Short mmCIF file of C-alpha atoms in Angstrom, two decimals:
data_model
loop_
_atom_site.label_atom_id
_atom_site.label_comp_id
_atom_site.label_asym_id
_atom_site.label_seq_id
_atom_site.Cartn_x
_atom_site.Cartn_y
_atom_site.Cartn_z
CA UNK A 3 5.01 -13.68 28.76
CA UNK A 4 7.78 -15.37 26.81
CA UNK A 5 5.54 -17.93 25.05
CA UNK A 6 5.98 -18.91 21.40
CA UNK A 7 3.30 -20.24 19.06
CA UNK A 8 4.30 -21.73 15.70
CA UNK A 9 1.58 -21.80 13.06
CA UNK A 10 1.53 -22.89 9.44
CA UNK A 11 2.83 -19.61 8.01
CA UNK A 12 4.21 -17.67 10.97
CA UNK A 13 5.67 -17.81 14.45
CA UNK A 14 4.27 -15.53 17.16
CA UNK A 15 6.40 -14.57 20.15
CA UNK A 16 4.42 -13.11 23.06
CA UNK A 17 6.50 -10.51 24.88
CA UNK A 18 5.64 -8.30 27.85
CA UNK A 19 4.63 -5.29 25.74
CA UNK A 20 4.19 -6.65 22.22
CA UNK A 21 3.69 -9.62 19.92
CA UNK A 22 6.54 -10.27 17.52
CA UNK A 23 5.33 -11.95 14.33
CA UNK A 24 7.85 -13.66 12.06
CA UNK A 25 6.40 -14.81 8.77
CA UNK A 26 7.77 -17.85 6.94
CA UNK A 27 9.06 -17.71 3.37
CA UNK A 28 7.82 -21.09 2.19
CA UNK A 29 6.25 -21.60 -1.20
CA UNK A 30 2.77 -21.92 0.37
CA UNK A 31 3.10 -18.81 2.52
CA UNK A 32 1.00 -15.89 1.21
CA UNK A 33 3.20 -13.45 -0.68
CA UNK A 34 2.05 -10.57 1.51
CA UNK A 35 3.44 -12.36 4.58
CA UNK A 36 6.74 -12.95 2.81
CA UNK A 37 6.93 -9.28 1.84
CA UNK A 38 6.25 -8.15 5.41
CA UNK A 39 8.88 -10.50 6.82
CA UNK A 40 8.56 -9.51 10.46
CA UNK A 41 6.24 -7.21 12.41
CA UNK A 42 6.19 -6.11 16.02
CA UNK A 43 2.67 -5.36 17.25
CA UNK A 44 2.58 -3.32 20.48
CA UNK A 45 -0.10 -4.44 22.92
CA UNK A 46 -1.34 -0.84 22.93
CA UNK A 47 -2.32 -1.36 19.27
CA UNK A 48 -4.63 -4.28 20.12
CA UNK A 49 -8.07 -4.42 21.68
CA UNK A 50 -8.93 -8.11 21.51
CA UNK A 51 -7.63 -11.62 20.87
CA UNK A 52 -9.83 -14.49 19.68
CA UNK A 53 -9.33 -18.24 19.41
CA UNK A 54 -11.79 -20.32 17.39
CA UNK A 55 -11.85 -23.74 15.67
CA UNK A 56 -10.61 -23.67 12.09
CA UNK A 57 -11.00 -26.03 9.16
CA UNK A 58 -9.77 -29.63 9.06
CA UNK A 59 -8.35 -29.96 12.55
CA UNK A 60 -6.94 -26.48 12.99
CA UNK A 61 -7.32 -23.55 15.35
CA UNK A 62 -7.31 -19.90 14.38
CA UNK A 63 -5.96 -17.24 16.70
CA UNK A 64 -6.53 -13.66 15.63
CA UNK A 65 -5.43 -10.37 17.06
CA UNK A 66 -7.90 -7.52 16.63
CA UNK A 67 -6.08 -4.23 16.04
CA UNK A 68 -7.55 -0.92 17.12
CA UNK A 69 -8.88 1.27 14.33
CA UNK A 70 -6.18 3.63 13.14
CA UNK A 71 -3.33 1.78 14.87
CA UNK A 72 -1.85 0.06 11.80
CA UNK A 73 -1.33 1.87 8.46
CA UNK A 74 -1.31 -1.44 6.60
CA UNK A 75 -4.80 -2.37 7.81
CA UNK A 76 -6.08 1.16 7.32
CA UNK A 77 -4.90 1.14 3.71
CA UNK A 78 -6.40 -2.33 3.18
CA UNK A 79 -9.76 -1.11 4.50
CA UNK A 80 -11.20 -4.60 4.90
CA UNK A 81 -10.22 -5.80 1.41
CA UNK A 82 -7.74 -8.51 2.39
CA UNK A 83 -8.79 -12.11 1.92
CA UNK A 84 -8.96 -14.22 5.07
CA UNK A 85 -5.83 -16.18 4.19
CA UNK A 86 -3.81 -12.99 3.76
CA UNK A 87 -4.78 -11.43 7.09
CA UNK A 88 -1.44 -10.70 8.85
CA UNK A 89 -3.18 -10.77 12.26
CA UNK A 90 -4.40 -14.33 11.80
CA UNK A 91 -2.46 -17.45 12.90
CA UNK A 92 -3.58 -20.94 11.88
CA UNK A 93 -2.15 -23.76 13.99
CA UNK A 94 -2.80 -27.48 14.59
CA UNK A 95 -5.72 -28.33 16.89
CA UNK A 96 -3.45 -30.36 19.18
CA UNK A 97 -1.91 -27.08 20.37
CA UNK A 98 -5.23 -25.92 21.77
CA UNK A 99 -4.10 -26.00 25.42
CA UNK A 100 -1.04 -23.86 24.75
CA UNK A 101 -2.93 -21.53 22.43
CA UNK A 102 -5.75 -21.03 24.93
CA UNK A 103 -3.25 -20.22 27.67
CA UNK A 104 -1.50 -17.66 25.46
CA UNK A 105 -4.80 -16.09 24.42
CA UNK A 106 -6.02 -15.84 28.01
CA UNK A 107 -2.80 -14.28 29.28
CA UNK A 108 -2.63 -11.87 26.34
CA UNK A 109 -6.25 -10.79 26.78
CA UNK A 110 -5.51 -9.93 30.41
CA UNK A 111 -2.76 -7.56 29.26
CA UNK A 112 -4.87 -5.64 26.76
CA UNK A 113 -6.03 -2.39 28.32
CA UNK A 114 -6.66 -0.15 25.31
CA UNK A 115 -9.75 0.07 23.09
CA UNK A 116 -11.32 2.37 20.56
CA UNK A 117 -9.63 4.26 17.71
CA UNK A 118 -5.94 5.15 18.10
CA UNK A 119 -4.91 8.77 17.63
CA UNK A 120 -1.71 7.77 15.83
CA UNK A 121 -0.13 4.77 14.15
CA UNK A 122 1.30 2.36 16.70
CA UNK A 123 2.52 -0.32 14.28
CA UNK A 124 5.47 0.51 12.04
CA UNK A 125 4.76 0.87 8.33
CA UNK A 126 6.82 -0.98 5.69
CA UNK A 127 10.08 0.85 5.14
CA UNK A 128 10.88 2.87 2.00
CA UNK A 129 12.18 2.79 -0.66
CA UNK A 130 9.35 0.84 -2.26
CA UNK A 131 8.19 0.38 -5.82
CA UNK A 132 5.82 -1.65 -7.96
CA UNK A 133 4.74 -1.90 -11.56
CA UNK A 134 1.16 -0.96 -12.36
CA UNK A 135 -0.59 -1.54 -15.69
CA UNK A 136 -0.12 2.06 -16.81
CA UNK A 137 3.15 2.96 -15.14
CA UNK A 138 5.73 2.44 -12.43
CA UNK A 139 5.23 3.80 -8.90
CA UNK A 140 8.16 4.56 -6.60
CA UNK A 141 8.33 5.96 -3.07
CA UNK A 142 11.58 7.11 -1.45
CA UNK A 143 10.11 8.08 1.91
CA UNK A 144 9.43 11.71 1.07
CA UNK A 145 7.85 11.72 -2.38
CA UNK A 146 5.83 9.46 -4.68
CA UNK A 147 6.69 9.28 -8.36
CA UNK A 148 4.55 7.91 -11.20
CA UNK A 149 6.35 7.20 -14.47
CA UNK A 150 3.91 6.28 -17.23
CA UNK A 151 4.37 3.27 -19.51
CA UNK A 152 4.34 3.63 -23.28
CA UNK A 153 1.64 1.02 -23.78
CA UNK A 154 -0.67 1.21 -20.76
CA UNK A 155 -1.09 4.88 -19.88
CA UNK A 156 -4.05 6.88 -21.15
CA UNK A 157 -3.64 9.91 -23.39
CA UNK A 158 -4.69 12.09 -20.46
CA UNK A 159 -1.77 10.82 -18.39
CA UNK A 160 0.69 11.23 -21.23
CA UNK A 161 -0.46 14.79 -21.68
CA UNK A 162 0.01 15.43 -17.96
CA UNK A 163 3.45 13.81 -17.97
CA UNK A 164 5.24 11.84 -15.28
CA UNK A 165 4.20 12.95 -11.81
CA UNK A 166 6.04 13.57 -8.54
CA UNK A 167 4.18 14.26 -5.29
CA UNK A 168 5.71 15.29 -1.97
CA UNK A 169 4.06 13.67 1.04
CA UNK A 170 3.77 17.20 2.42
CA UNK A 171 1.21 17.92 -0.31
CA UNK A 172 -0.94 14.83 0.31
CA UNK A 173 -3.86 14.18 2.62
CA UNK A 174 -4.27 10.43 2.09
CA UNK A 175 -4.05 7.36 -0.12
CA UNK A 176 -6.82 5.24 -1.61
CA UNK A 177 -6.05 1.59 -2.39
CA UNK A 178 -8.42 -0.74 -4.18
CA UNK A 179 -7.23 -4.34 -4.24
CA UNK A 180 -5.99 -5.74 -7.57
CA UNK A 181 -7.88 -8.91 -6.64
CA UNK A 182 -11.12 -7.02 -7.30
CA UNK A 183 -12.27 -5.41 -10.54
CA UNK A 184 -10.70 -2.07 -11.45
CA UNK A 185 -8.05 -2.00 -8.74
CA UNK A 186 -5.93 1.12 -8.35
CA UNK A 187 -3.82 3.26 -6.03
CA UNK A 188 -4.72 6.94 -5.87
CA UNK A 189 -3.06 9.80 -4.01
CA UNK A 190 -5.34 12.33 -2.36
CA UNK A 191 -4.45 16.01 -2.10
CA UNK A 192 -6.01 18.29 0.48
CA UNK A 193 -8.65 20.55 -1.03
CA UNK A 194 -8.32 18.93 -4.45
CA UNK A 195 -11.29 19.14 -6.89
CA UNK A 196 -13.37 16.06 -7.80
CA UNK A 197 -11.16 13.48 -9.47
CA UNK A 198 -11.73 11.66 -12.78
CA UNK A 199 -11.67 7.91 -13.23
CA UNK A 200 -8.34 6.38 -12.11
CA UNK A 201 -7.20 5.66 -15.67
CA UNK A 202 -7.59 9.38 -16.45
CA UNK A 203 -6.21 10.70 -13.14
CA UNK A 204 -2.48 11.62 -13.08
CA UNK A 205 -2.55 11.10 -9.30
CA UNK A 206 -3.46 7.41 -9.69
CA UNK A 207 -2.05 4.22 -11.16
CA UNK A 208 -4.34 1.39 -12.21
CA UNK A 209 -3.78 -2.33 -11.69
CA UNK A 210 -4.59 -5.25 -13.92
CA UNK A 211 -3.86 -8.94 -14.31
CA UNK A 212 -0.35 -9.40 -12.98
CA UNK A 213 0.13 -5.72 -12.16
CA UNK A 214 0.14 -4.05 -8.74
CA UNK A 215 -0.11 -7.30 -6.73
CA UNK A 216 -1.26 -7.04 -3.13
CA UNK A 217 2.15 -7.90 -1.65
CA UNK A 218 3.71 -4.97 -3.53
CA UNK A 219 1.03 -2.28 -3.80
CA UNK A 220 -0.48 -2.57 -0.29
CA UNK A 221 2.81 -2.12 1.65
CA UNK A 222 3.51 0.78 -0.72
CA UNK A 223 0.15 2.39 0.11
CA UNK A 224 0.70 1.83 3.84
CA UNK A 225 4.16 3.41 3.77
CA UNK A 226 2.86 6.49 1.96
CA UNK A 227 -0.12 6.74 4.31
CA UNK A 228 2.16 6.59 7.36
CA UNK A 229 4.44 9.28 5.92
CA UNK A 230 1.44 11.51 5.22
CA UNK A 231 0.09 11.03 8.74
CA UNK A 232 3.51 11.80 10.24
CA UNK A 233 3.62 15.12 8.38
CA UNK A 234 0.33 16.28 9.88
CA UNK A 235 -2.21 18.43 7.97
CA UNK A 236 -1.28 18.88 4.31
CA UNK A 237 -0.62 22.39 2.96
CA UNK A 238 -1.67 23.62 -0.45
CA UNK A 239 -0.57 21.36 -3.29
CA UNK A 240 2.69 22.21 -5.03
CA UNK A 241 4.43 20.04 -7.60
CA UNK A 242 8.10 19.17 -7.63
CA UNK A 243 10.21 20.33 -10.56
CA UNK A 244 10.95 17.63 -13.11
CA UNK A 245 14.18 16.27 -14.44
CA UNK A 246 15.22 17.80 -17.84
CA UNK A 247 15.49 14.34 -19.38
CA UNK A 248 11.88 13.63 -18.42
CA UNK A 249 10.77 16.94 -19.93
CA UNK A 250 12.52 16.08 -23.20
CA UNK A 251 10.89 12.64 -23.27
CA UNK A 252 7.45 14.14 -22.56
CA UNK A 253 7.84 16.67 -25.38
CA UNK A 254 8.98 13.94 -27.79
CA UNK A 255 5.97 11.76 -26.99
CA UNK A 256 3.68 14.78 -27.10
CA UNK A 257 4.94 15.37 -30.62
CA UNK A 258 4.06 11.78 -31.56
CA UNK A 259 0.54 12.25 -30.19
CA UNK A 260 0.29 15.50 -32.18
CA UNK A 261 1.41 13.84 -35.41
CA UNK A 262 -1.07 11.01 -34.93
CA UNK A 263 -3.92 13.48 -34.50
CA UNK A 264 -4.63 12.67 -30.85
CA UNK A 265 -3.53 16.14 -29.76
CA UNK A 266 -4.59 19.36 -31.48
CA UNK A 267 -2.18 22.13 -32.55
CA UNK A 268 -3.40 24.30 -29.68
CA UNK A 269 -3.05 21.51 -27.12
CA UNK A 270 0.44 20.69 -28.38
CA UNK A 271 1.66 24.29 -28.16
CA UNK A 272 0.08 24.87 -24.76
CA UNK A 273 1.37 21.65 -23.18
CA UNK A 274 4.85 22.10 -24.64
CA UNK A 275 5.04 25.57 -23.13
CA UNK A 276 3.96 24.20 -19.74
CA UNK A 277 6.63 21.51 -19.85
CA UNK A 278 9.38 23.94 -20.83
CA UNK A 279 8.34 26.26 -18.00
CA UNK A 280 9.11 23.47 -15.52
CA UNK A 281 12.79 23.29 -16.44
#
């Protein structure tokens, strides 16, 4: 096609087999767009294009991705606000003729529909990290690590210690937007028992005011989800061995909990033995 449409927060380039979206980095551009930077959307990942009047003399063009084609949208699960939709382009109404021509030509090239059997849009690249209310989450492309904070993490998480999960042991990721109440990111393990509330679950980090913002936690969730999908069915869960320095820190904090009366003598002895066994 070769056409280019410049909107208020992005530029779309219509190519023969894809749409290249370059997001601006201006102060008014949604932070999620700035974090994504650039995305190439194969036409095989799309099933529809729409063009409708917007607010105050604008037009809105939107690409409709196929279910299961984009890990970012699968992780978001309909929770993104309209203004943060990466498939939505707002442009001045005077570009209606050009926009309509692009939409018509693009629609003629879309031949796929229905759920995709694999991800067709690339996930954000690792390494990724973000700070949650109760800890720090990092992902290096093969494993997810949760390191609990001294002030935010629950006693249950401190007892469990810092966590490391291989994507080979995971079956999915659950993301609840920090813009809603009780947002969190939780890792799902195949065949795992019922899970407790996120603040008590060592496989989850919880968000809060200023923690786990969408532009950091959602790309993180999408990257993990894509890595899990690429690995295929998850085997039985097995935990990675921990660093000796982490074990020493866990034991030290466990001792503080014991001295303060939050951990019983039996719990202290049992958990200390478990930690030492992981060296």
